[in-house]
Coordinates of C-alpha atoms in Angstrom, one line a residue:
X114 CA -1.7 33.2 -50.1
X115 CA -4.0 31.0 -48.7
X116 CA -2.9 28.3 -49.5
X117 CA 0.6 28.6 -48.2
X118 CA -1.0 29.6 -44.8
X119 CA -2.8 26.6 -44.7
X120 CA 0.7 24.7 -45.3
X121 CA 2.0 26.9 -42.5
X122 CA -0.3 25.6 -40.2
X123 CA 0.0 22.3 -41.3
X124 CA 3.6 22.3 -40.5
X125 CA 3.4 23.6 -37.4
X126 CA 0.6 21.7 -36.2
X127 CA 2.7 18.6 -37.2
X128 CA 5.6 19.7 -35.6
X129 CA 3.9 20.2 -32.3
X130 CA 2.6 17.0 -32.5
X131 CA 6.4 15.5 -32.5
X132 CA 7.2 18.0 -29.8
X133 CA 3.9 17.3 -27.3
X134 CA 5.3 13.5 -27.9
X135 CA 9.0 14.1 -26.4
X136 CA 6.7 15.6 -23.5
X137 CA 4.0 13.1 -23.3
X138 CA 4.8 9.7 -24.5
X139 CA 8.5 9.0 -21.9
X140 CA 5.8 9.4 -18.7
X141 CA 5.8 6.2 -16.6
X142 CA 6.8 4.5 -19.8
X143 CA 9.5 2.5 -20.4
X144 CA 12.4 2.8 -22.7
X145 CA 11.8 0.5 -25.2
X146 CA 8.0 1.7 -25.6
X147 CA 8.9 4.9 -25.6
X148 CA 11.4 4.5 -28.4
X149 CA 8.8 2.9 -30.7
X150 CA 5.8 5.8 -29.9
X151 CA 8.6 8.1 -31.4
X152 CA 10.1 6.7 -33.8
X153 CA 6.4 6.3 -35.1
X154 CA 5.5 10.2 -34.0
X155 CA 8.0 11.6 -36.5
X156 CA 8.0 9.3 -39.0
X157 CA 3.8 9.6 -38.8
X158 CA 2.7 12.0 -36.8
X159 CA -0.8 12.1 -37.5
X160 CA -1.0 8.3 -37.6
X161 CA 0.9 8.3 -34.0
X162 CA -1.7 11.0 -33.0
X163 CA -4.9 8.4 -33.7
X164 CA -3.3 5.5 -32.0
X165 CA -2.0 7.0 -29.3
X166 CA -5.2 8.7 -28.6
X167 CA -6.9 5.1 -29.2
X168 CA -4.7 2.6 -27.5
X169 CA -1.4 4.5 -25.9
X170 CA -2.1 4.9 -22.6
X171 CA -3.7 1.8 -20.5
X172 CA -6.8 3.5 -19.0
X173 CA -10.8 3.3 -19.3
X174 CA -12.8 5.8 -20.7
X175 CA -14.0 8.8 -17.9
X176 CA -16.9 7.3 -17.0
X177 CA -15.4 4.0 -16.5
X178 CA -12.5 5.9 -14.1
X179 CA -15.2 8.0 -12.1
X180 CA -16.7 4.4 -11.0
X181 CA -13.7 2.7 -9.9
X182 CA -12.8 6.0 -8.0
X183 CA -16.2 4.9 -6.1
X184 CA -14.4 1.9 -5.4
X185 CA -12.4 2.2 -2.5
X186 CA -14.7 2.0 -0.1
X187 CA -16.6 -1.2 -1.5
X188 CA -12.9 -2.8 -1.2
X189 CA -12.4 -1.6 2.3
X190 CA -15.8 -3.1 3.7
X191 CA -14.7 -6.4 2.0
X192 CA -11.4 -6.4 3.4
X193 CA -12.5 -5.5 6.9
X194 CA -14.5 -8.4 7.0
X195 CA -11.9 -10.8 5.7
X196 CA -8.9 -9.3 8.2
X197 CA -10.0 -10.2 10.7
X198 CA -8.6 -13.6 10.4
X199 CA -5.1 -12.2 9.4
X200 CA -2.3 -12.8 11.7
X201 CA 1.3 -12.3 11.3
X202 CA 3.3 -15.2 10.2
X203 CA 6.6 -15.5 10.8
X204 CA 8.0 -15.6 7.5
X205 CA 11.5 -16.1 5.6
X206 CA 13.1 -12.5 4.3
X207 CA 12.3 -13.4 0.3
X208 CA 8.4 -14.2 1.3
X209 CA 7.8 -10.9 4.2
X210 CA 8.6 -8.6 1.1
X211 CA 6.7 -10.1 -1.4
X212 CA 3.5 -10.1 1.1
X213 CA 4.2 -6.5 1.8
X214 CA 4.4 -5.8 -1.9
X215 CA 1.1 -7.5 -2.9
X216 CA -0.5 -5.7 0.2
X217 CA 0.7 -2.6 -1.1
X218 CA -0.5 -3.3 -4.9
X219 CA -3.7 -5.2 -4.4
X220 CA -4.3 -4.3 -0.5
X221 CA -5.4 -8.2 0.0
X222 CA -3.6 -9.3 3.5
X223 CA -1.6 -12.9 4.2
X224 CA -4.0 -14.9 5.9
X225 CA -3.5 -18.6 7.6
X226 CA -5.1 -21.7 7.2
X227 CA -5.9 -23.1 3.7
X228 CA -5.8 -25.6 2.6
X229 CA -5.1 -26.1 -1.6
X230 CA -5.1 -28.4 -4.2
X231 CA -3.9 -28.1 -7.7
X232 CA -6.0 -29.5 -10.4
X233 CA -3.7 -30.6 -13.3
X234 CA -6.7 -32.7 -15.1
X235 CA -8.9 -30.6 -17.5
X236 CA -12.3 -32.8 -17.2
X237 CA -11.8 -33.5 -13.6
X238 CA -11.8 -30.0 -12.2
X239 CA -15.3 -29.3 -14.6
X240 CA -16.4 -32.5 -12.6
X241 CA -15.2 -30.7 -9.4
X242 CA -16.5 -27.3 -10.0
X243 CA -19.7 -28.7 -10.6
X244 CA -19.8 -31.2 -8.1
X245 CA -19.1 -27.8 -5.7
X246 CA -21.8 -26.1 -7.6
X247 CA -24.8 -28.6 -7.1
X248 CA -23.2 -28.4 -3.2
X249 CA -24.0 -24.7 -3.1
X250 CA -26.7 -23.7 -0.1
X251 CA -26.0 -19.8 -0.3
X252 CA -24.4 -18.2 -3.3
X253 CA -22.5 -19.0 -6.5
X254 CA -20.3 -16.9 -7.6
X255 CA -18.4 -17.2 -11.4
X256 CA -16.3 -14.6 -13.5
X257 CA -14.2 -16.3 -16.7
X258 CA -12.8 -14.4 -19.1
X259 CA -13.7 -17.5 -22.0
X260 CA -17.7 -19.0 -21.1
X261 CA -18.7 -21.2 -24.1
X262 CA -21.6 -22.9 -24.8
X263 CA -20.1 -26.0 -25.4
X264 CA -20.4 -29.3 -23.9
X265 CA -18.3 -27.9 -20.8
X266 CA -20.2 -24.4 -20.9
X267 CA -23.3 -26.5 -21.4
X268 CA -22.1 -28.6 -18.0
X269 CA -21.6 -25.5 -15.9
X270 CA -25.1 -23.8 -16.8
X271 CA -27.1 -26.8 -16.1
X272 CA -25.7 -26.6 -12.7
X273 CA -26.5 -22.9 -12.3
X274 CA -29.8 -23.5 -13.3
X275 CA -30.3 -26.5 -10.9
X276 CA -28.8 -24.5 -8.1
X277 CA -30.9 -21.1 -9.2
X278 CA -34.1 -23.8 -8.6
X279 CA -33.2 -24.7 -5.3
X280 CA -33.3 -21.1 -4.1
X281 CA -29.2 -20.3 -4.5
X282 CA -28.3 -17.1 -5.5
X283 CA -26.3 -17.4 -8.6
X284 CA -24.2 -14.7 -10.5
X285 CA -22.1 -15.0 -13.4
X286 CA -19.5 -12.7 -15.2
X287 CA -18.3 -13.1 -18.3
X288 CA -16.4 -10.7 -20.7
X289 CA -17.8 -9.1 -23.3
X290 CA -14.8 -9.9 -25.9
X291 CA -13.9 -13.2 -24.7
X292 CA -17.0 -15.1 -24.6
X293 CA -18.6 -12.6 -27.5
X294 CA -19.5 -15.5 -29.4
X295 CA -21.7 -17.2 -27.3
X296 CA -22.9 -14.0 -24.4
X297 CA -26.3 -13.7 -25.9
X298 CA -27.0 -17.3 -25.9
X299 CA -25.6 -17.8 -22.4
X300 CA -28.1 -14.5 -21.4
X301 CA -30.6 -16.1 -22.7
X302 CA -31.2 -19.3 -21.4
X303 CA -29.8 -18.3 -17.4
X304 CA -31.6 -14.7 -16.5
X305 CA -34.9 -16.5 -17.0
X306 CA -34.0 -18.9 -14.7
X307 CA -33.3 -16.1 -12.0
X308 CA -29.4 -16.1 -12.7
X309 CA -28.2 -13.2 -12.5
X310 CA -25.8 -12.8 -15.6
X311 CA -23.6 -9.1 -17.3
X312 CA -21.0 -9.0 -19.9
X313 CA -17.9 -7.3 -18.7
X314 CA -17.0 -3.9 -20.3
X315 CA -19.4 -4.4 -23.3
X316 CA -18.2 -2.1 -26.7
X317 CA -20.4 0.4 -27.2
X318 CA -20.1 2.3 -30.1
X319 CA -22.0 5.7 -28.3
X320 CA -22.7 6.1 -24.7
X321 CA -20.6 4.7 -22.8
X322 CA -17.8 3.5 -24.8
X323 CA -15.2 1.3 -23.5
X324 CA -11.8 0.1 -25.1
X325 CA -11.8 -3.1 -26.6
X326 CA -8.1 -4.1 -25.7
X327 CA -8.9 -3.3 -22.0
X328 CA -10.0 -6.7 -20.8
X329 CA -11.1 -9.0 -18.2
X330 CA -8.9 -11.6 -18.1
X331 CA -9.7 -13.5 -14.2
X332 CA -11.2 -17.1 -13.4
X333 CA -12.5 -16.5 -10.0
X334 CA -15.2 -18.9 -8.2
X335 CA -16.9 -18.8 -4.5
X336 CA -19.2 -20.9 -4.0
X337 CA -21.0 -20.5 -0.3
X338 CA -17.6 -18.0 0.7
X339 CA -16.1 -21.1 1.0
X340 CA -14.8 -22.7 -1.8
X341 CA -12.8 -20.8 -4.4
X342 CA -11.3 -21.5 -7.7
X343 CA -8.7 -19.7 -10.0
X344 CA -6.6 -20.5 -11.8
X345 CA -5.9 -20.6 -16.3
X346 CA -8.9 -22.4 -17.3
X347 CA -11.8 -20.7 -19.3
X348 CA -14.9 -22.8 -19.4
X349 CA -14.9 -24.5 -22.6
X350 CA -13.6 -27.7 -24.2
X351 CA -10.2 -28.6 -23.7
X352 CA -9.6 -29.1 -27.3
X353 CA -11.2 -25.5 -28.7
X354 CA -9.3 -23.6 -31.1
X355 CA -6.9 -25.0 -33.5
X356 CA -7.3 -28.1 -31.9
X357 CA -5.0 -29.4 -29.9
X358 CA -6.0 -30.4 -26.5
X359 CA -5.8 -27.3 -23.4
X360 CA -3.4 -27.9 -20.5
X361 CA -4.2 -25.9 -17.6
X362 CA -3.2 -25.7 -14.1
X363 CA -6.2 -24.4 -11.8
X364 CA -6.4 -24.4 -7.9
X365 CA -9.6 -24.8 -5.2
X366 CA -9.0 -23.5 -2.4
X367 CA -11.1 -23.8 1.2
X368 CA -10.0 -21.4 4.1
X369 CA -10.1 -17.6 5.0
X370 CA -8.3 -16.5 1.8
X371 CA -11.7 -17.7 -0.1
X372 CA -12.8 -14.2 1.2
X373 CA -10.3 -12.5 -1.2
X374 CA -11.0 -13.7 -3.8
X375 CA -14.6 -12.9 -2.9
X376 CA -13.9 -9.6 -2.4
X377 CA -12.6 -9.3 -5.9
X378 CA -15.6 -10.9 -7.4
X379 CA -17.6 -8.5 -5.4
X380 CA -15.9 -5.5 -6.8
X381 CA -16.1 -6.9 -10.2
X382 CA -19.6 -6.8 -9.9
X383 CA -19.8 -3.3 -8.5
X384 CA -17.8 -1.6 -11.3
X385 CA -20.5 -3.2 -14.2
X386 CA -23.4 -3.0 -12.3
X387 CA -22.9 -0.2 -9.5
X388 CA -24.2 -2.3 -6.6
X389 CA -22.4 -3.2 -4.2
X390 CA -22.8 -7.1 -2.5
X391 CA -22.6 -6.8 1.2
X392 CA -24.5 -9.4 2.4
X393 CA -22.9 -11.2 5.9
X394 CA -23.3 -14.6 3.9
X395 CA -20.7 -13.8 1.4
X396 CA -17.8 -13.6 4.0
X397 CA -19.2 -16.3 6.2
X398 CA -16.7 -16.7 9.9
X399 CA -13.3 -19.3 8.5
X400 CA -11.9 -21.9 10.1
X401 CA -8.5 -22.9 9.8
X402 CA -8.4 -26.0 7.3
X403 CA -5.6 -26.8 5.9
X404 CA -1.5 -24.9 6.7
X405 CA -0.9 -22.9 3.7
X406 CA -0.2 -19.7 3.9
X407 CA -2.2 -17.6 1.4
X408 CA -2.9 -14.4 -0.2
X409 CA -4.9 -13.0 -3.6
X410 CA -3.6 -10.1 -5.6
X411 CA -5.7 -8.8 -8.3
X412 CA -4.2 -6.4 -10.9
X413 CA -5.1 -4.5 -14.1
X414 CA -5.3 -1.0 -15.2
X415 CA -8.4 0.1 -12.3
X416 CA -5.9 -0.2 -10.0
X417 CA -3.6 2.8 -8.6
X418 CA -0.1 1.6 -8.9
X419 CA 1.6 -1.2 -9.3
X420 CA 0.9 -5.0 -11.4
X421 CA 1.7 -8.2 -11.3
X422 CA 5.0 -7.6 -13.6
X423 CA 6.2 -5.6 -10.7
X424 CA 5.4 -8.9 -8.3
X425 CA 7.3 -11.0 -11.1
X426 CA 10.5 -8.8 -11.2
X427 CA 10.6 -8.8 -7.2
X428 CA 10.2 -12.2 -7.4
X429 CA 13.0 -13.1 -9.4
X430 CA 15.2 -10.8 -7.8
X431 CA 14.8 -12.9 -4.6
X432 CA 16.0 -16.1 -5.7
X433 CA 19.0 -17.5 -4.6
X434 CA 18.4 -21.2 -6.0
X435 CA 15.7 -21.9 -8.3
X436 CA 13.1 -20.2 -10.8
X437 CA 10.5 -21.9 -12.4
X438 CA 8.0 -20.5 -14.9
X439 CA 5.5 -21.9 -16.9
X440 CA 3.8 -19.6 -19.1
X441 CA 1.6 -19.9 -22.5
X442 CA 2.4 -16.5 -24.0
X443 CA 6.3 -15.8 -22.9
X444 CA 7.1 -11.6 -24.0
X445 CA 8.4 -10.2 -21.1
X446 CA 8.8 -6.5 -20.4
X447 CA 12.5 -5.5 -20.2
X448 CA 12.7 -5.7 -16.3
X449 CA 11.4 -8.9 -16.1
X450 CA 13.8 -10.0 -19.1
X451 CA 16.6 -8.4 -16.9
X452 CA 15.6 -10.2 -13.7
X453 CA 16.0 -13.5 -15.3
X454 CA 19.2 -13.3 -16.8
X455 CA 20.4 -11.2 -13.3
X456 CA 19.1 -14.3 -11.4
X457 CA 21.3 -16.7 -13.6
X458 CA 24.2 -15.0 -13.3
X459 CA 23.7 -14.8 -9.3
X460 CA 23.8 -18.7 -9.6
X461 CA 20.2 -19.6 -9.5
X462 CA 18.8 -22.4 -12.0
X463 CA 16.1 -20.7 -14.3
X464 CA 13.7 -22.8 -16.0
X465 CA 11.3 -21.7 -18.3
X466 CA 8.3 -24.0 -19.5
X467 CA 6.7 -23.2 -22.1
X468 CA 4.3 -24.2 -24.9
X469 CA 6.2 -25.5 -27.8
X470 CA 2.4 -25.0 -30.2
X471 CA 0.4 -21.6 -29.8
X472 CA -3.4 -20.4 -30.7
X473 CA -1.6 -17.2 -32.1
X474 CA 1.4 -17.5 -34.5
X475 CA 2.5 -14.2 -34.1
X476 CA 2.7 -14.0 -30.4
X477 CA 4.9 -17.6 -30.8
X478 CA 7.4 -15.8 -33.2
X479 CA 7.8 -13.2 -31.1
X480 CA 8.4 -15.4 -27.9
X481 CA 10.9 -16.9 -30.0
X482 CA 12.9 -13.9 -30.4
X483 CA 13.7 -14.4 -27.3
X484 CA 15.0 -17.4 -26.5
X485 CA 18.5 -17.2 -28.1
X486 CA 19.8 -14.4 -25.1
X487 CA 18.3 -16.6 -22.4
X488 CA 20.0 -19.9 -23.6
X489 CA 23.6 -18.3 -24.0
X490 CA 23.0 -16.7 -20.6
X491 CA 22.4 -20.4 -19.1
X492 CA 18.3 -20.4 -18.7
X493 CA 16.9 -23.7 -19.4
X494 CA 13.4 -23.8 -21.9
X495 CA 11.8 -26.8 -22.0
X496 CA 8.9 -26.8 -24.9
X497 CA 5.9 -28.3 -23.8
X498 CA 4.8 -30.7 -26.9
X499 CA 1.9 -33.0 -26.0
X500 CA -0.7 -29.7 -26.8
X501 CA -1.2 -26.1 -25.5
X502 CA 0.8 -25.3 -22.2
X503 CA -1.9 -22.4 -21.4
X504 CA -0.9 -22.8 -17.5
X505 CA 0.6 -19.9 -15.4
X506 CA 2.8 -20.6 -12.7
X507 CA 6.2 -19.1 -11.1
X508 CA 7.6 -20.8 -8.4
X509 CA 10.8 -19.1 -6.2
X510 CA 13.1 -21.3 -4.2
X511 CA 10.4 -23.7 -3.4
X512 CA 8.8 -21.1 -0.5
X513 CA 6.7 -18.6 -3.3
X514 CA 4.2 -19.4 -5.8
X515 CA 2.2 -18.3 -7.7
X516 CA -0.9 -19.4 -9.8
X517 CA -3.3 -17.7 -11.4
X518 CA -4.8 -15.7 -14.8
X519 CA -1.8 -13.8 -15.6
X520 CA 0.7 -14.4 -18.3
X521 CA 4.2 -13.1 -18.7
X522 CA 3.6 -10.3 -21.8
X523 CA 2.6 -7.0 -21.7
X524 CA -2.0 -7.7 -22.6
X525 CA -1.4 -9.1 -18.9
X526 CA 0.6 -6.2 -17.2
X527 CA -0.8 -3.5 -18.5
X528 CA -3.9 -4.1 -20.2
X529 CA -6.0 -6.9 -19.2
X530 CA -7.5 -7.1 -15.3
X531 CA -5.8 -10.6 -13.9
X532 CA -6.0 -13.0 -10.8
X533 CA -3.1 -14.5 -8.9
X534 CA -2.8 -16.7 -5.6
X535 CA 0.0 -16.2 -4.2
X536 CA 1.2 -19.3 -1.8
X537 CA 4.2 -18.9 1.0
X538 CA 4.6 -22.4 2.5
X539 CA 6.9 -25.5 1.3
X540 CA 4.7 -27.5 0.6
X541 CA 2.7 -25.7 -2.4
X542 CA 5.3 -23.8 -3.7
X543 CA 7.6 -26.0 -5.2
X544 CA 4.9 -27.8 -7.4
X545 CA 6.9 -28.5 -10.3
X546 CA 9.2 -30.4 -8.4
X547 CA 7.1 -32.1 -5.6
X548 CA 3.5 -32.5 -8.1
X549 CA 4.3 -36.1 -9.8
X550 CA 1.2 -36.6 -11.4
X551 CA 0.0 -33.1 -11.9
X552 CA 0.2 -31.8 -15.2
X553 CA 3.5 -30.0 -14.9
X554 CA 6.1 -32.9 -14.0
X555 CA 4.5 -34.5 -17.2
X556 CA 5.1 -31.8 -19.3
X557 CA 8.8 -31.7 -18.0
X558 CA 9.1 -35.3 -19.1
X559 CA 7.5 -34.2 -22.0
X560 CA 9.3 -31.5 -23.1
X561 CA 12.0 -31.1 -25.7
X562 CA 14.8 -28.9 -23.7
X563 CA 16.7 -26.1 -26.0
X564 CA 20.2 -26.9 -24.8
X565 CA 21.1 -24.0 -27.7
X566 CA 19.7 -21.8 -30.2
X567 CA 19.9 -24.5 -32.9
X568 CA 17.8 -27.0 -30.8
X569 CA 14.5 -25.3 -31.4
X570 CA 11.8 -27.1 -32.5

């Protein structure tokens, strides 16, 4: 008798597993996904259970949630200090709502009078940053996803530590997964030099745990609240991994939207370390440099609502003429899929550029999957073959683009914390076609083009 009640209760707890799931799982979810947590919910339940428990929803652990509800505030002090050189631009249809979207997702305002340049050459913006670096009078500032120890990593400490001597304040993020190989050696030799230097999100097996697929993703650097970087490249050597040599696409930027990306640094620091940087030096008074029209917009799962794939899709459903995307990791959710093969149809060229080698095999196969349905729907991919195309870039009609951490699959929308500039003025946005040294006209002219399914490499 026992025993069958223990059946009975086995059954029925299994069945109310698959029945919380038709509940649970379809929230803010989208079809597809939802699909594939039930199909695996009643053909495993108690599997499903563990994973979903683990990895289904995109959110940090409670403790990690109470301290980014502290947040708001820390943001708002930032941003008061940095509107104050916002004005309205007058601005074309296409670029007023993406502004107001990435005001409403990231709360970073447009703000005049940058000035930017796009650094195509791997070695030369290492020689820049740290150039910039040995500048510094007040305050560097550095968060990377990837910090090596290499001969770059190696480059970029020495500076630090020259900097930390001459009385700069010097801080330095790095995340705990992506630079795991090398965090206690970089630890090591820079906090006894006065630098001040955490690990993002660090796995804890008790305490205060944290999810391991819940990342860090950014490249941010301020140096003096005046000079900024972001961009797609990790500090380490171009040729890391299986290889073949890194191309990137990185920007410096001088001008009032330096203090966003200051602001995101700042609340970086605040959600690892719980103090909040508020010194007057950090947003130092702008001047008006350069004529681009700027604005930041971080994203990741400690925001409230919202992502960068929600910028992407509104961004292709502008176009009228032209989309241009250059991307290292190409597995788009489905609205974003949609989008591009809406845009075509509306008339507009779509051009995706992307890396015809990868660091991860399996991510390539599936990027593959879907090039077939872009090609008979008229997109252009050209297959970047000189090395790894690991730069992110979408360009919109030649008025929007953007650069920055993020690429176009689903570790980037919903998982990992990413960085994009976001430029509204002709001449930055259409880089592809106006850049004719910069890395990305020579990896057009480098590129095999899949005219057809059969024309894959």
């Amino acid at each position: 008798m026992t025993g069958h009640l223990w059946e009975w209760l086995l059954l029925a707890a299994t069945w109310a597993i698959r029945l919380g799931a038709l509940v649970i799982v379809p929230f803010r979810r989208s079809p597809t996904a939802t699909q594939s947590w039930l199909l695996l919910f009643f053909a495993a339940p108690w599997v499903a259970l563990a994973l979903y428990l683990a990895i289904g929803r995109p959110v940090h652990p409670r403790w990690r949630r109470q301290r980014v509800a502290q947040l708001g505030p820390v943001i708002e002090r930032a941003i008061v200090r940095i509107e104050c050189a916002a004005r309205p631009p007058e601005l074309l249809p296409a670029q007023a709502s993406a502004a107001a979207l990435i005001r409403g997702i990231g709360r970073m305002p447009l703000l005049e009078g940058n000035a930017v340049d796009f650094l195509t050459d791997y070695d030369d913006t290492i020689d820049r940053l740290v150039k910039d670096i040995d500048g510094a009078r007040d305050q560097v500032h550095l968060l990377f996803y990837i910090f090596s120890t290499d001969g770059t990593g190696d480059r970029i400490m020495s500076a630090l530590v020259r900097a930390a001597a001459r009385g700069v304040t010097c801080r330095l993020l790095i995340d705990a997964v992506g630079s795991r190989q090398w965090a206690h050696a970089i630890v090591a030799r820079l906090r006894p030099r006065g630098i001040e230097v955490h690990r993002i999100l660090p796995i804890r097996v008790l305490g205060r745990t944290t999810r391991i697929d819940l990342r860090n993703h950014r490249k941010i650097v301020v140096i003096d609240g005046r000079i900024g970087y972001t961009g797609s490249q990790n500090v380490i050597d171009a040729e890391h991994g299986f290889g073949w040599p890194n191309h990137e696409l990185m920007v410096r930027v001088r001008g009032p939207v330096v203090g966003e990306l200051q602001a995101v640094f700042v609340a970086d620091w605040y959600l690892e370390t719980e103090t909040e940087l508020a010194e007057a030096v950090l947003y130092p008074a702008q001047e008006e440099v350069g004529t681009s029209l700027a604005q930041v917009l971080p994203s990741g799962p400690d925001l409230e609502a919202g992502g960068i794939d929600e910028l992407f899709v509104a961004l292709i459903h502008s176009a009228r003429e032209r989309v241009v995307i250059s991307t290292p990791y190409f597995v788009p959710s489905e609205p974003l899929f949609q989008a591009l093969q809406v845009a075509v149809l509306r008339g507009a060229e779509v051009h995706l550029l992307l890396s015809g080698r990868s660091d991860h095999p399996l991510v390539h196969l599936a990027q593959r999957s879907y090039y077939a349905e872009l090609l008979r729907a008229g997109a252009a991919i050209h297959l970047y073959q000189p090395g790894f195309l690991h730069a992110n870039h979408m360009s919109i009609d030649g008025t929007v683009a953007v650069v920055g951490s993020s690429n176009i699959d689903m570790r980037s929308f919903a998982l990992n914390s990413e960085i994009s500039l976001v430029l509204y003025d002709q001449e930055a946005a259409p880089l592809f076609e106006r850049s004719k040294h910069g890395a990305c006209s020579r990896a057009l002219s480098s590129c095999r083009m899949s005219g057809n399914a059969a024309a894959w490499p």
